[in-house]
Amino acid sequence: MIVVLKKGTEEQKVQDFIQSWKDKGFGVHISKGESTTILGLLGDTSSLTTEQVYANEIVDSVQRVTAPYKMASRKFHPEDSVIQVGSGATAATFGDGMVGVIAGPCSVETEEQVVAIAKAVKKAGARFLRGGAFKPRTSPYSFQGLGAQGLEFLKTAKKETGLPIVTELMDIRQLQYFDDVDLIQIGARNMQNFDLLKEMGKVKKPILLKRGMSATVKEFLMSAEYIMASGNENVILCERGVRTFDNYTRNCLDVSIVPYLKKESHLPIIIDPSHACGIRWMVPTLAKAAVAVGADGLIIEVHNNPEKALCDGEQSLTPDQFADLMPVLNKYAALDGRTM
C-alpha cells in the first residue's frame, strides 16, 4: 500500500505516523522527493482499508499496489534510483543519466593479464573492471576460475587503475574474500537462489543481479525484491539474454525489457551483450542497441588474447575493438542527452 503525505507536513508528525505503522507490525519504506513524502507499507495489508489510513490528517492519498514486488516497484519509489559503486575519487554510479560501462575478462587468468586489460579498458572509457574469480561452468571439467587468488589479482588491477571491481559471488562462503569487491554480481544461475539473495540483503555493497536464462520479468523483479526486502536496496538489474528455441546465438537478447522496466521499476537496468550473443562480431551491434533503447549501462567482456582465453574467448572483444566501440556508443548516448 502506498501512502502519499501532504506537502509541508511537520517532520515530527511524519515520524510519529511511521512509528504507528511499525508498532502495528508493518514495514515502512520511505521515499522523499523535493516536496512529497511517499510511504510504502510492507506486509499483509489485505485487511487494511484505505479509510483507516485516511483517518490521519497528514495523509494526502492512498493507493494499493497489486504487483507482488513492492520495493522494486516505481509506485513505491517514483524517482530513478542512483546506485553508487565504489568510494572516494574512483566511485561511479548507475542510474544518473550516464551510461556506465563495465569491462574486463570473463575469467581472471594471471595478474599481468588482468592489469593490462584494466589499463586498456580504463583508457578507452570504462568506469568499472569486471573479472571472474569464481566461475559457474556447465561442465565440471571446464576452468572454474582461480578463486581467492583471482580476487587478489583484481585487487592489484584496482590499485593500478582505480577502477571499482565487479565480480561474481556463487556461494555465501566465498564472501570472506570479497572485502575489496565494489559490486557483487549474482549470476543468472543463482537468480532464484533465494537463500543467497536473502544474504545479499544483509551485505553493505551494491548487488548486480543477472536475469535467469528462462526467467520471466516478474520473476526477475521478485528476485530483486528478495534482496531489497532483506535490507539492501542497492540493486542493479542486468539483462543477459534468455534461452529460446533457436541456437544461432548463445542466448536471445531481450532489449524490450529496458523500456518496460524503466516504467515498472526505479532500479537501474544494464545489458550484457557478450553473454547475450556469444559471438564477438555481434557484441558492438547489440551494445549500440542497448544504449539506444535506454540501458543505464553495459557489461562487456574484453580479453587481450581471445584465441587463448580460458573462458568465453569467442565472445570477448580485444582492447583495440573495445577502444573503437566506445566513441561510437558515446554518439548513441548523446542522441538521448546522455554521456558515457
mmCIF file of C-alpha atoms in Angstrom:
data_model
loop_
_atom_site.group_PDB
_atom_site.id
_atom_site.type_symbol
_atom_site.label_atom_id
_atom_site.label_comp_id
_atom_site.label_asym_id
_atom_site.label_seq_id
_atom_site.Cartn_x
_atom_site.Cartn_y
_atom_site.Cartn_z
ATOM 1 C CA MET A 1 0.000 0.000 0.000
ATOM 2 C CA ILE A 2 1.328 3.455 -0.975
ATOM 3 C CA VAL A 3 0.640 6.464 1.231
ATOM 4 C CA VAL A 4 1.369 9.984 -0.028
ATOM 5 C CA LEU A 5 1.674 12.572 2.723
ATOM 6 C CA LYS A 6 0.518 16.165 2.447
ATOM 7 C CA LYS A 7 3.100 18.739 1.437
ATOM 8 C CA GLY A 8 4.580 20.726 4.280
ATOM 9 C CA THR A 9 3.843 18.147 6.968
ATOM 10 C CA GLU A 10 5.947 18.617 10.087
ATOM 11 C CA GLU A 11 8.775 16.087 10.357
ATOM 12 C CA GLN A 12 7.727 15.013 13.852
ATOM 13 C CA LYS A 13 4.227 14.171 12.626
ATOM 14 C CA VAL A 14 5.752 12.138 9.803
ATOM 15 C CA GLN A 15 7.935 10.190 12.211
ATOM 16 C CA ASP A 16 5.025 9.590 14.591
ATOM 17 C CA PHE A 17 2.907 8.338 11.689
ATOM 18 C CA ILE A 18 5.679 5.972 10.553
ATOM 19 C CA GLN A 19 6.204 4.636 14.058
ATOM 20 C CA SER A 20 2.477 3.964 14.463
ATOM 21 C CA TRP A 21 2.568 1.556 11.499
ATOM 22 C CA LYS A 22 5.756 -0.105 12.682
ATOM 23 C CA ASP A 23 4.071 -0.670 16.054
ATOM 24 C CA LYS A 24 1.295 -2.491 14.178
ATOM 25 C CA GLY A 25 3.809 -4.858 12.591
ATOM 26 C CA PHE A 26 4.206 -3.253 9.174
ATOM 27 C CA GLY A 27 7.443 -2.407 7.474
ATOM 28 C CA VAL A 28 7.656 1.156 6.148
ATOM 29 C CA HIS A 29 9.620 2.151 3.054
ATOM 30 C CA ILE A 30 10.299 5.899 2.894
ATOM 31 C CA SER A 31 10.810 7.821 -0.349
ATOM 32 C CA LYS A 32 11.315 11.580 -0.084
ATOM 33 C CA GLY A 33 11.142 13.859 -3.105
ATOM 34 C CA GLU A 34 11.690 17.600 -3.245
ATOM 35 C CA SER A 35 8.206 18.359 -1.953
ATOM 36 C CA THR A 36 6.499 15.000 -1.390
ATOM 37 C CA THR A 37 6.985 12.132 1.052
ATOM 38 C CA ILE A 38 5.779 8.720 -0.080
ATOM 39 C CA LEU A 39 5.499 5.791 2.309
ATOM 40 C CA GLY A 40 5.202 2.165 1.294
ATOM 41 C CA LEU A 41 3.510 -0.070 3.851
ATOM 42 C CA LEU A 42 5.066 -3.538 3.670
ATOM 43 C CA GLY A 43 3.426 -6.681 4.955
ATOM 44 C CA ASP A 44 -0.078 -8.155 4.791
ATOM 45 C CA THR A 45 -2.205 -5.089 4.077
ATOM 46 C CA SER A 46 -5.184 -7.106 2.767
ATOM 47 C CA SER A 47 -7.230 -6.481 5.922
ATOM 48 C CA LEU A 48 -6.294 -2.790 5.981
ATOM 49 C CA THR A 49 -8.819 -0.381 4.463
ATOM 50 C CA THR A 50 -7.882 2.881 2.809
ATOM 51 C CA GLU A 51 -10.267 4.650 5.182
ATOM 52 C CA GLN A 52 -8.156 3.544 8.145
ATOM 53 C CA VAL A 53 -5.115 5.199 6.596
ATOM 54 C CA TYR A 54 -7.025 8.326 5.530
ATOM 55 C CA ALA A 55 -8.063 8.788 9.159
ATOM 56 C CA ASN A 56 -4.756 10.557 9.813
ATOM 57 C CA GLU A 57 -4.826 14.230 8.868
ATOM 58 C CA ILE A 58 -1.396 14.216 7.224
ATOM 59 C CA VAL A 59 -2.401 11.675 4.536
ATOM 60 C CA ASP A 60 -2.989 13.094 1.074
ATOM 61 C CA SER A 61 -3.715 9.903 -0.909
ATOM 62 C CA VAL A 62 -3.671 6.114 -0.570
ATOM 63 C CA GLN A 63 -3.171 3.505 -3.278
ATOM 64 C CA ARG A 64 -2.905 -0.263 -3.218
ATOM 65 C CA VAL A 65 -0.028 -1.935 -5.058
ATOM 66 C CA THR A 66 -1.205 -5.018 -6.898
ATOM 67 C CA ALA A 67 2.239 -6.116 -8.124
ATOM 68 C CA PRO A 68 3.864 -8.739 -5.854
ATOM 69 C CA TYR A 69 7.132 -6.797 -5.921
ATOM 70 C CA LYS A 70 6.711 -3.746 -3.704
ATOM 71 C CA MET A 71 10.099 -2.185 -3.034
ATOM 72 C CA ALA A 72 11.249 -2.698 -6.633
ATOM 73 C CA SER A 73 8.104 -1.009 -7.959
ATOM 74 C CA ARG A 74 8.240 2.538 -9.309
ATOM 75 C CA LYS A 75 4.978 3.218 -7.470
ATOM 76 C CA PHE A 76 6.867 2.826 -4.207
ATOM 77 C CA HIS A 77 9.827 4.852 -5.437
ATOM 78 C CA PRO A 78 8.799 7.284 -8.230
ATOM 79 C CA GLU A 79 12.294 8.692 -8.775
ATOM 80 C CA ASP A 80 15.050 6.704 -10.506
ATOM 81 C CA SER A 81 17.403 5.065 -8.048
ATOM 82 C CA VAL A 82 21.033 6.105 -8.412
ATOM 83 C CA ILE A 83 23.379 3.359 -7.228
ATOM 84 C CA GLN A 84 26.926 4.289 -6.244
ATOM 85 C CA VAL A 85 29.669 1.727 -6.807
ATOM 86 C CA GLY A 86 32.991 2.218 -5.066
ATOM 87 C CA SER A 87 34.033 5.090 -2.842
ATOM 88 C CA GLY A 88 36.123 8.216 -2.899
ATOM 89 C CA ALA A 89 37.501 9.715 -6.079
ATOM 90 C CA THR A 90 37.068 6.473 -8.042
ATOM 91 C CA ALA A 91 33.377 5.994 -7.212
ATOM 92 C CA ALA A 92 30.954 5.819 -10.133
ATOM 93 C CA THR A 93 27.197 5.492 -10.416
ATOM 94 C CA PHE A 94 24.393 3.834 -12.346
ATOM 95 C CA GLY A 95 21.033 5.461 -12.968
ATOM 96 C CA ASP A 96 22.177 9.099 -13.047
ATOM 97 C CA GLY A 97 21.936 9.677 -16.800
ATOM 98 C CA MET A 98 25.413 8.424 -17.636
ATOM 99 C CA VAL A 99 25.909 5.074 -19.365
ATOM 100 C CA GLY A 100 28.267 3.133 -17.114
ATOM 101 C CA VAL A 101 30.458 0.572 -18.864
ATOM 102 C CA ILE A 102 31.872 -2.454 -17.028
ATOM 103 C CA ALA A 103 34.639 -4.192 -18.972
ATOM 104 C CA GLY A 104 37.203 -6.912 -18.474
ATOM 105 C CA PRO A 105 37.897 -10.607 -18.987
ATOM 106 C CA CYS A 106 35.420 -13.387 -18.414
ATOM 107 C CA SER A 107 37.951 -15.061 -16.138
ATOM 108 C CA VAL A 108 40.988 -13.743 -14.318
ATOM 109 C CA GLU A 109 43.923 -15.833 -15.570
ATOM 110 C CA THR A 110 47.082 -14.059 -14.422
ATOM 111 C CA GLU A 111 47.943 -10.837 -12.628
ATOM 112 C CA GLU A 112 49.670 -9.468 -15.720
ATOM 113 C CA GLN A 113 46.635 -10.261 -17.881
ATOM 114 C CA VAL A 114 44.028 -8.545 -15.722
ATOM 115 C CA VAL A 115 46.209 -5.490 -15.003
ATOM 116 C CA ALA A 116 46.922 -4.999 -18.702
ATOM 117 C CA ILE A 117 43.247 -5.307 -19.617
ATOM 118 C CA ALA A 118 42.222 -2.976 -16.775
ATOM 119 C CA LYS A 119 44.590 -0.282 -18.017
ATOM 120 C CA ALA A 120 43.364 -0.682 -21.594
ATOM 121 C CA VAL A 121 39.641 -0.511 -20.823
ATOM 122 C CA LYS A 122 40.097 2.444 -18.468
ATOM 123 C CA LYS A 123 41.972 4.338 -21.180
ATOM 124 C CA ALA A 124 39.082 3.604 -23.554
ATOM 125 C CA GLY A 125 36.491 4.960 -21.094
ATOM 126 C CA ALA A 126 35.283 2.041 -18.986
ATOM 127 C CA ARG A 127 34.344 3.030 -15.436
ATOM 128 C CA PHE A 128 34.360 -0.446 -13.845
ATOM 129 C CA LEU A 129 36.505 -3.590 -14.105
ATOM 130 C CA ARG A 130 34.873 -6.995 -14.388
ATOM 131 C CA GLY A 131 36.654 -10.314 -13.957
ATOM 132 C CA GLY A 132 35.566 -13.765 -12.850
ATOM 133 C CA ALA A 133 37.433 -15.344 -9.938
ATOM 134 C CA PHE A 134 34.809 -17.949 -9.032
ATOM 135 C CA LYS A 135 33.265 -19.273 -12.248
ATOM 136 C CA PRO A 136 29.996 -21.223 -12.640
ATOM 137 C CA ARG A 137 30.551 -23.558 -15.598
ATOM 138 C CA THR A 138 28.176 -26.005 -17.253
ATOM 139 C CA SER A 139 30.873 -28.671 -17.396
ATOM 140 C CA PRO A 140 32.756 -29.755 -14.258
ATOM 141 C CA TYR A 141 35.817 -30.191 -16.480
ATOM 142 C CA SER A 142 35.894 -26.551 -17.621
ATOM 143 C CA PHE A 143 38.084 -23.881 -15.998
ATOM 144 C CA GLN A 144 36.431 -22.941 -12.708
ATOM 145 C CA GLY A 145 38.429 -19.775 -12.037
ATOM 146 C CA LEU A 146 41.353 -19.013 -9.731
ATOM 147 C CA GLY A 147 39.156 -18.358 -6.707
ATOM 148 C CA ALA A 148 40.658 -16.239 -3.925
ATOM 149 C CA GLN A 149 43.906 -15.815 -5.858
ATOM 150 C CA GLY A 150 41.929 -14.312 -8.748
ATOM 151 C CA LEU A 151 40.461 -11.741 -6.374
ATOM 152 C CA GLU A 152 43.976 -10.793 -5.268
ATOM 153 C CA PHE A 153 44.886 -10.158 -8.910
ATOM 154 C CA LEU A 154 41.756 -7.994 -9.293
ATOM 155 C CA LYS A 155 42.802 -6.003 -6.216
ATOM 156 C CA THR A 156 46.162 -5.340 -7.852
ATOM 157 C CA ALA A 157 44.413 -4.129 -11.008
ATOM 158 C CA LYS A 158 42.219 -1.869 -8.886
ATOM 159 C CA LYS A 159 45.286 -0.346 -7.200
ATOM 160 C CA GLU A 160 46.908 0.226 -10.589
ATOM 161 C CA THR A 161 43.861 1.828 -12.257
ATOM 162 C CA GLY A 162 41.374 2.900 -9.583
ATOM 163 C CA LEU A 163 38.586 1.019 -11.358
ATOM 164 C CA PRO A 164 35.942 -0.432 -8.985
ATOM 165 C CA ILE A 165 35.804 -4.249 -9.078
ATOM 166 C CA VAL A 166 32.767 -6.197 -10.313
ATOM 167 C CA THR A 167 32.860 -9.971 -9.818
ATOM 168 C CA GLU A 168 30.512 -12.879 -9.216
ATOM 169 C CA LEU A 169 29.684 -14.494 -5.889
ATOM 170 C CA MET A 170 28.465 -18.090 -6.185
ATOM 171 C CA ASP A 171 28.253 -19.123 -2.540
ATOM 172 C CA ILE A 172 27.929 -17.184 0.703
ATOM 173 C CA ARG A 173 31.037 -18.990 1.992
ATOM 174 C CA GLN A 174 33.069 -17.064 -0.586
ATOM 175 C CA LEU A 175 32.018 -13.705 0.875
ATOM 176 C CA GLN A 176 35.026 -13.664 3.223
ATOM 177 C CA TYR A 177 37.218 -12.915 0.180
ATOM 178 C CA PHE A 178 35.063 -10.048 -1.134
ATOM 179 C CA ASP A 179 36.111 -7.178 1.149
ATOM 180 C CA ASP A 180 37.677 -5.240 -1.722
ATOM 181 C CA VAL A 181 34.944 -6.022 -4.252
ATOM 182 C CA ASP A 182 32.803 -2.966 -5.022
ATOM 183 C CA LEU A 183 29.870 -4.556 -6.866
ATOM 184 C CA ILE A 184 28.859 -8.157 -6.180
ATOM 185 C CA GLN A 185 27.381 -9.987 -9.149
ATOM 186 C CA ILE A 186 24.734 -12.674 -8.672
ATOM 187 C CA GLY A 187 24.764 -14.702 -11.861
ATOM 188 C CA ALA A 188 21.907 -15.999 -13.973
ATOM 189 C CA ARG A 189 22.109 -19.487 -12.477
ATOM 190 C CA ASN A 190 21.697 -18.076 -8.966
ATOM 191 C CA MET A 191 18.913 -15.590 -9.738
ATOM 192 C CA GLN A 192 16.448 -17.778 -7.826
ATOM 193 C CA ASN A 193 18.825 -18.993 -5.145
ATOM 194 C CA PHE A 194 16.609 -17.355 -2.552
ATOM 195 C CA ASP A 195 18.790 -18.126 0.460
ATOM 196 C CA LEU A 196 21.732 -16.445 -1.279
ATOM 197 C CA LEU A 197 19.543 -13.467 -2.232
ATOM 198 C CA LYS A 198 18.475 -13.029 1.391
ATOM 199 C CA GLU A 199 22.119 -12.995 2.450
ATOM 200 C CA MET A 200 22.820 -10.311 -0.175
ATOM 201 C CA GLY A 201 20.196 -8.222 1.596
ATOM 202 C CA LYS A 202 22.496 -8.146 4.630
ATOM 203 C CA VAL A 203 25.571 -7.062 2.649
ATOM 204 C CA LYS A 204 26.555 -3.388 2.661
ATOM 205 C CA LYS A 205 27.529 -3.413 -1.008
ATOM 206 C CA PRO A 206 25.528 -2.881 -4.198
ATOM 207 C CA ILE A 207 24.377 -6.036 -5.996
ATOM 208 C CA LEU A 208 24.355 -6.688 -9.747
ATOM 209 C CA LEU A 209 21.530 -9.178 -10.334
ATOM 210 C CA LYS A 210 21.531 -11.028 -13.644
ATOM 211 C CA ARG A 211 18.301 -12.313 -15.167
ATOM 212 C CA GLY A 212 17.976 -16.096 -15.263
ATOM 213 C CA MET A 213 18.137 -17.621 -18.717
ATOM 214 C CA SER A 214 14.495 -18.778 -18.516
ATOM 215 C CA ALA A 215 13.141 -16.213 -16.064
ATOM 216 C CA THR A 216 10.120 -14.022 -16.665
ATOM 217 C CA VAL A 217 10.330 -10.306 -15.938
ATOM 218 C CA LYS A 218 8.088 -10.808 -12.910
ATOM 219 C CA GLU A 219 10.393 -13.498 -11.540
ATOM 220 C CA PHE A 220 13.370 -11.224 -12.192
ATOM 221 C CA LEU A 221 11.831 -8.392 -10.183
ATOM 222 C CA MET A 222 10.780 -10.767 -7.411
ATOM 223 C CA SER A 223 14.407 -11.860 -7.053
ATOM 224 C CA ALA A 224 15.400 -8.203 -6.700
ATOM 225 C CA GLU A 225 12.628 -7.900 -4.116
ATOM 226 C CA TYR A 226 14.225 -10.682 -2.039
ATOM 227 C CA ILE A 227 17.430 -8.650 -1.759
ATOM 228 C CA MET A 228 15.657 -5.364 -1.069
ATOM 229 C CA ALA A 229 13.195 -6.801 1.454
ATOM 230 C CA SER A 230 16.167 -8.251 3.338
ATOM 231 C CA GLY A 231 17.689 -4.803 3.828
ATOM 232 C CA ASN A 232 19.776 -3.902 0.762
ATOM 233 C CA GLU A 233 18.060 -1.538 -1.682
ATOM 234 C CA ASN A 234 21.167 -1.044 -3.851
ATOM 235 C CA VAL A 235 20.300 -3.425 -6.667
ATOM 236 C CA ILE A 236 21.250 -3.087 -10.335
ATOM 237 C CA LEU A 237 19.391 -5.315 -12.790
ATOM 238 C CA CYS A 238 21.201 -6.961 -15.714
ATOM 239 C CA GLU A 239 19.629 -8.437 -18.851
ATOM 240 C CA ARG A 240 21.981 -11.032 -20.378
ATOM 241 C CA GLY A 241 19.740 -12.820 -22.856
ATOM 242 C CA VAL A 242 17.170 -15.567 -22.404
ATOM 243 C CA ARG A 243 17.029 -19.096 -23.771
ATOM 244 C CA THR A 244 14.719 -19.648 -26.760
ATOM 245 C CA PHE A 245 14.025 -22.413 -29.283
ATOM 246 C CA ASP A 246 16.768 -21.169 -31.610
ATOM 247 C CA ASN A 247 20.502 -21.567 -31.118
ATOM 248 C CA TYR A 248 22.133 -19.394 -33.752
ATOM 249 C CA THR A 249 23.300 -17.205 -30.876
ATOM 250 C CA ARG A 250 24.186 -18.232 -27.335
ATOM 251 C CA ASN A 251 21.046 -16.568 -25.988
ATOM 252 C CA CYS A 252 18.376 -14.168 -27.259
ATOM 253 C CA LEU A 253 18.831 -10.570 -26.097
ATOM 254 C CA ASP A 254 15.558 -9.118 -24.800
ATOM 255 C CA VAL A 255 16.050 -5.383 -25.422
ATOM 256 C CA SER A 256 12.343 -4.747 -24.801
ATOM 257 C CA ILE A 257 12.925 -5.363 -21.107
ATOM 258 C CA VAL A 258 14.660 -1.977 -20.783
ATOM 259 C CA PRO A 259 11.714 0.341 -21.587
ATOM 260 C CA TYR A 260 9.375 -1.974 -19.688
ATOM 261 C CA LEU A 261 11.496 -1.915 -16.526
ATOM 262 C CA LYS A 262 12.004 1.828 -16.868
ATOM 263 C CA LYS A 263 8.236 2.153 -16.492
ATOM 264 C CA GLU A 264 7.722 -0.612 -13.946
ATOM 265 C CA SER A 265 10.731 -0.180 -11.655
ATOM 266 C CA HIS A 266 13.065 2.529 -10.377
ATOM 267 C CA LEU A 267 16.128 0.270 -10.377
ATOM 268 C CA PRO A 268 18.919 0.777 -12.945
ATOM 269 C CA ILE A 269 18.962 -1.764 -15.773
ATOM 270 C CA ILE A 270 22.107 -2.665 -17.710
ATOM 271 C CA ILE A 271 22.720 -5.088 -20.589
ATOM 272 C CA ASP A 272 25.353 -7.771 -21.140
ATOM 273 C CA PRO A 273 25.708 -8.105 -24.936
ATOM 274 C CA SER A 274 28.610 -10.564 -24.633
ATOM 275 C CA HIS A 275 26.619 -13.366 -22.991
ATOM 276 C CA ALA A 276 23.513 -12.440 -24.945
ATOM 277 C CA CYS A 277 25.013 -13.485 -28.279
ATOM 278 C CA GLY A 278 28.254 -15.312 -27.525
ATOM 279 C CA ILE A 279 29.730 -14.074 -30.804
ATOM 280 C CA ARG A 280 32.424 -11.385 -30.860
ATOM 281 C CA TRP A 281 31.417 -9.577 -34.056
ATOM 282 C CA MET A 282 27.832 -9.165 -32.824
ATOM 283 C CA VAL A 283 28.718 -7.560 -29.489
ATOM 284 C CA PRO A 284 29.208 -3.976 -30.806
ATOM 285 C CA THR A 285 25.859 -4.007 -32.611
ATOM 286 C CA LEU A 286 23.979 -5.256 -29.546
ATOM 287 C CA ALA A 287 25.820 -2.752 -27.356
ATOM 288 C CA LYS A 288 24.632 0.065 -29.631
ATOM 289 C CA ALA A 289 21.082 -1.278 -29.438
ATOM 290 C CA ALA A 290 21.302 -1.369 -25.632
ATOM 291 C CA VAL A 291 22.359 2.270 -25.408
ATOM 292 C CA ALA A 292 19.745 3.316 -27.974
ATOM 293 C CA VAL A 293 16.933 1.661 -26.040
ATOM 294 C CA GLY A 294 17.914 3.455 -22.820
ATOM 295 C CA ALA A 295 20.003 0.996 -20.798
ATOM 296 C CA ASP A 296 21.841 2.533 -17.826
ATOM 297 C CA GLY A 297 25.000 0.612 -18.588
ATOM 298 C CA LEU A 298 26.788 -2.269 -20.289
ATOM 299 C CA ILE A 299 28.976 -5.146 -19.151
ATOM 300 C CA ILE A 300 31.336 -6.197 -21.940
ATOM 301 C CA GLU A 301 33.943 -8.936 -21.972
ATOM 302 C CA VAL A 302 37.408 -7.832 -23.120
ATOM 303 C CA HIS A 303 40.465 -10.066 -23.446
ATOM 304 C CA ASN A 304 43.930 -9.233 -24.748
ATOM 305 C CA ASN A 305 44.270 -12.639 -26.433
ATOM 306 C CA PRO A 306 40.768 -14.072 -27.015
ATOM 307 C CA GLU A 307 42.017 -17.064 -29.019
ATOM 308 C CA LYS A 308 43.880 -18.335 -25.950
ATOM 309 C CA ALA A 309 41.327 -17.299 -23.317
ATOM 310 C CA LEU A 310 40.469 -19.952 -20.743
ATOM 311 C CA CYS A 311 36.805 -18.945 -20.833
ATOM 312 C CA ASP A 312 34.469 -17.376 -23.448
ATOM 313 C CA GLY A 313 37.174 -16.095 -25.771
ATOM 314 C CA GLU A 314 34.771 -16.339 -28.712
ATOM 315 C CA GLN A 315 32.607 -13.543 -27.290
ATOM 316 C CA SER A 316 35.388 -11.286 -25.980
ATOM 317 C CA LEU A 317 36.436 -8.086 -27.716
ATOM 318 C CA THR A 318 40.114 -7.214 -27.983
ATOM 319 C CA PRO A 319 41.227 -3.992 -26.237
ATOM 320 C CA ASP A 320 41.519 -2.296 -29.648
ATOM 321 C CA GLN A 321 37.988 -3.341 -30.630
ATOM 322 C CA PHE A 322 36.688 -2.068 -27.306
ATOM 323 C CA ALA A 323 38.514 1.238 -27.781
ATOM 324 C CA ASP A 324 36.975 1.610 -31.254
ATOM 325 C CA LEU A 325 33.491 0.874 -29.883
ATOM 326 C CA MET A 326 33.408 3.376 -27.006
ATOM 327 C CA PRO A 327 33.289 6.616 -29.081
ATOM 328 C CA VAL A 328 30.531 5.079 -31.211
ATOM 329 C CA LEU A 329 28.499 4.282 -28.102
ATOM 330 C CA ASN A 330 29.058 7.833 -26.871
ATOM 331 C CA LYS A 331 27.393 9.140 -30.035
ATOM 332 C CA TYR A 332 24.387 6.902 -29.436
ATOM 333 C CA ALA A 333 24.147 8.095 -25.835
ATOM 334 C CA ALA A 334 24.360 11.734 -26.956
ATOM 335 C CA LEU A 335 21.230 11.297 -29.087
ATOM 336 C CA ASP A 336 19.334 10.836 -25.810
ATOM 337 C CA GLY A 337 21.190 13.610 -23.983
ATOM 338 C CA ARG A 338 23.403 11.180 -22.085
ATOM 339 C CA THR A 339 27.144 10.573 -21.823
ATOM 340 C CA MET A 340 29.361 7.547 -21.322
#
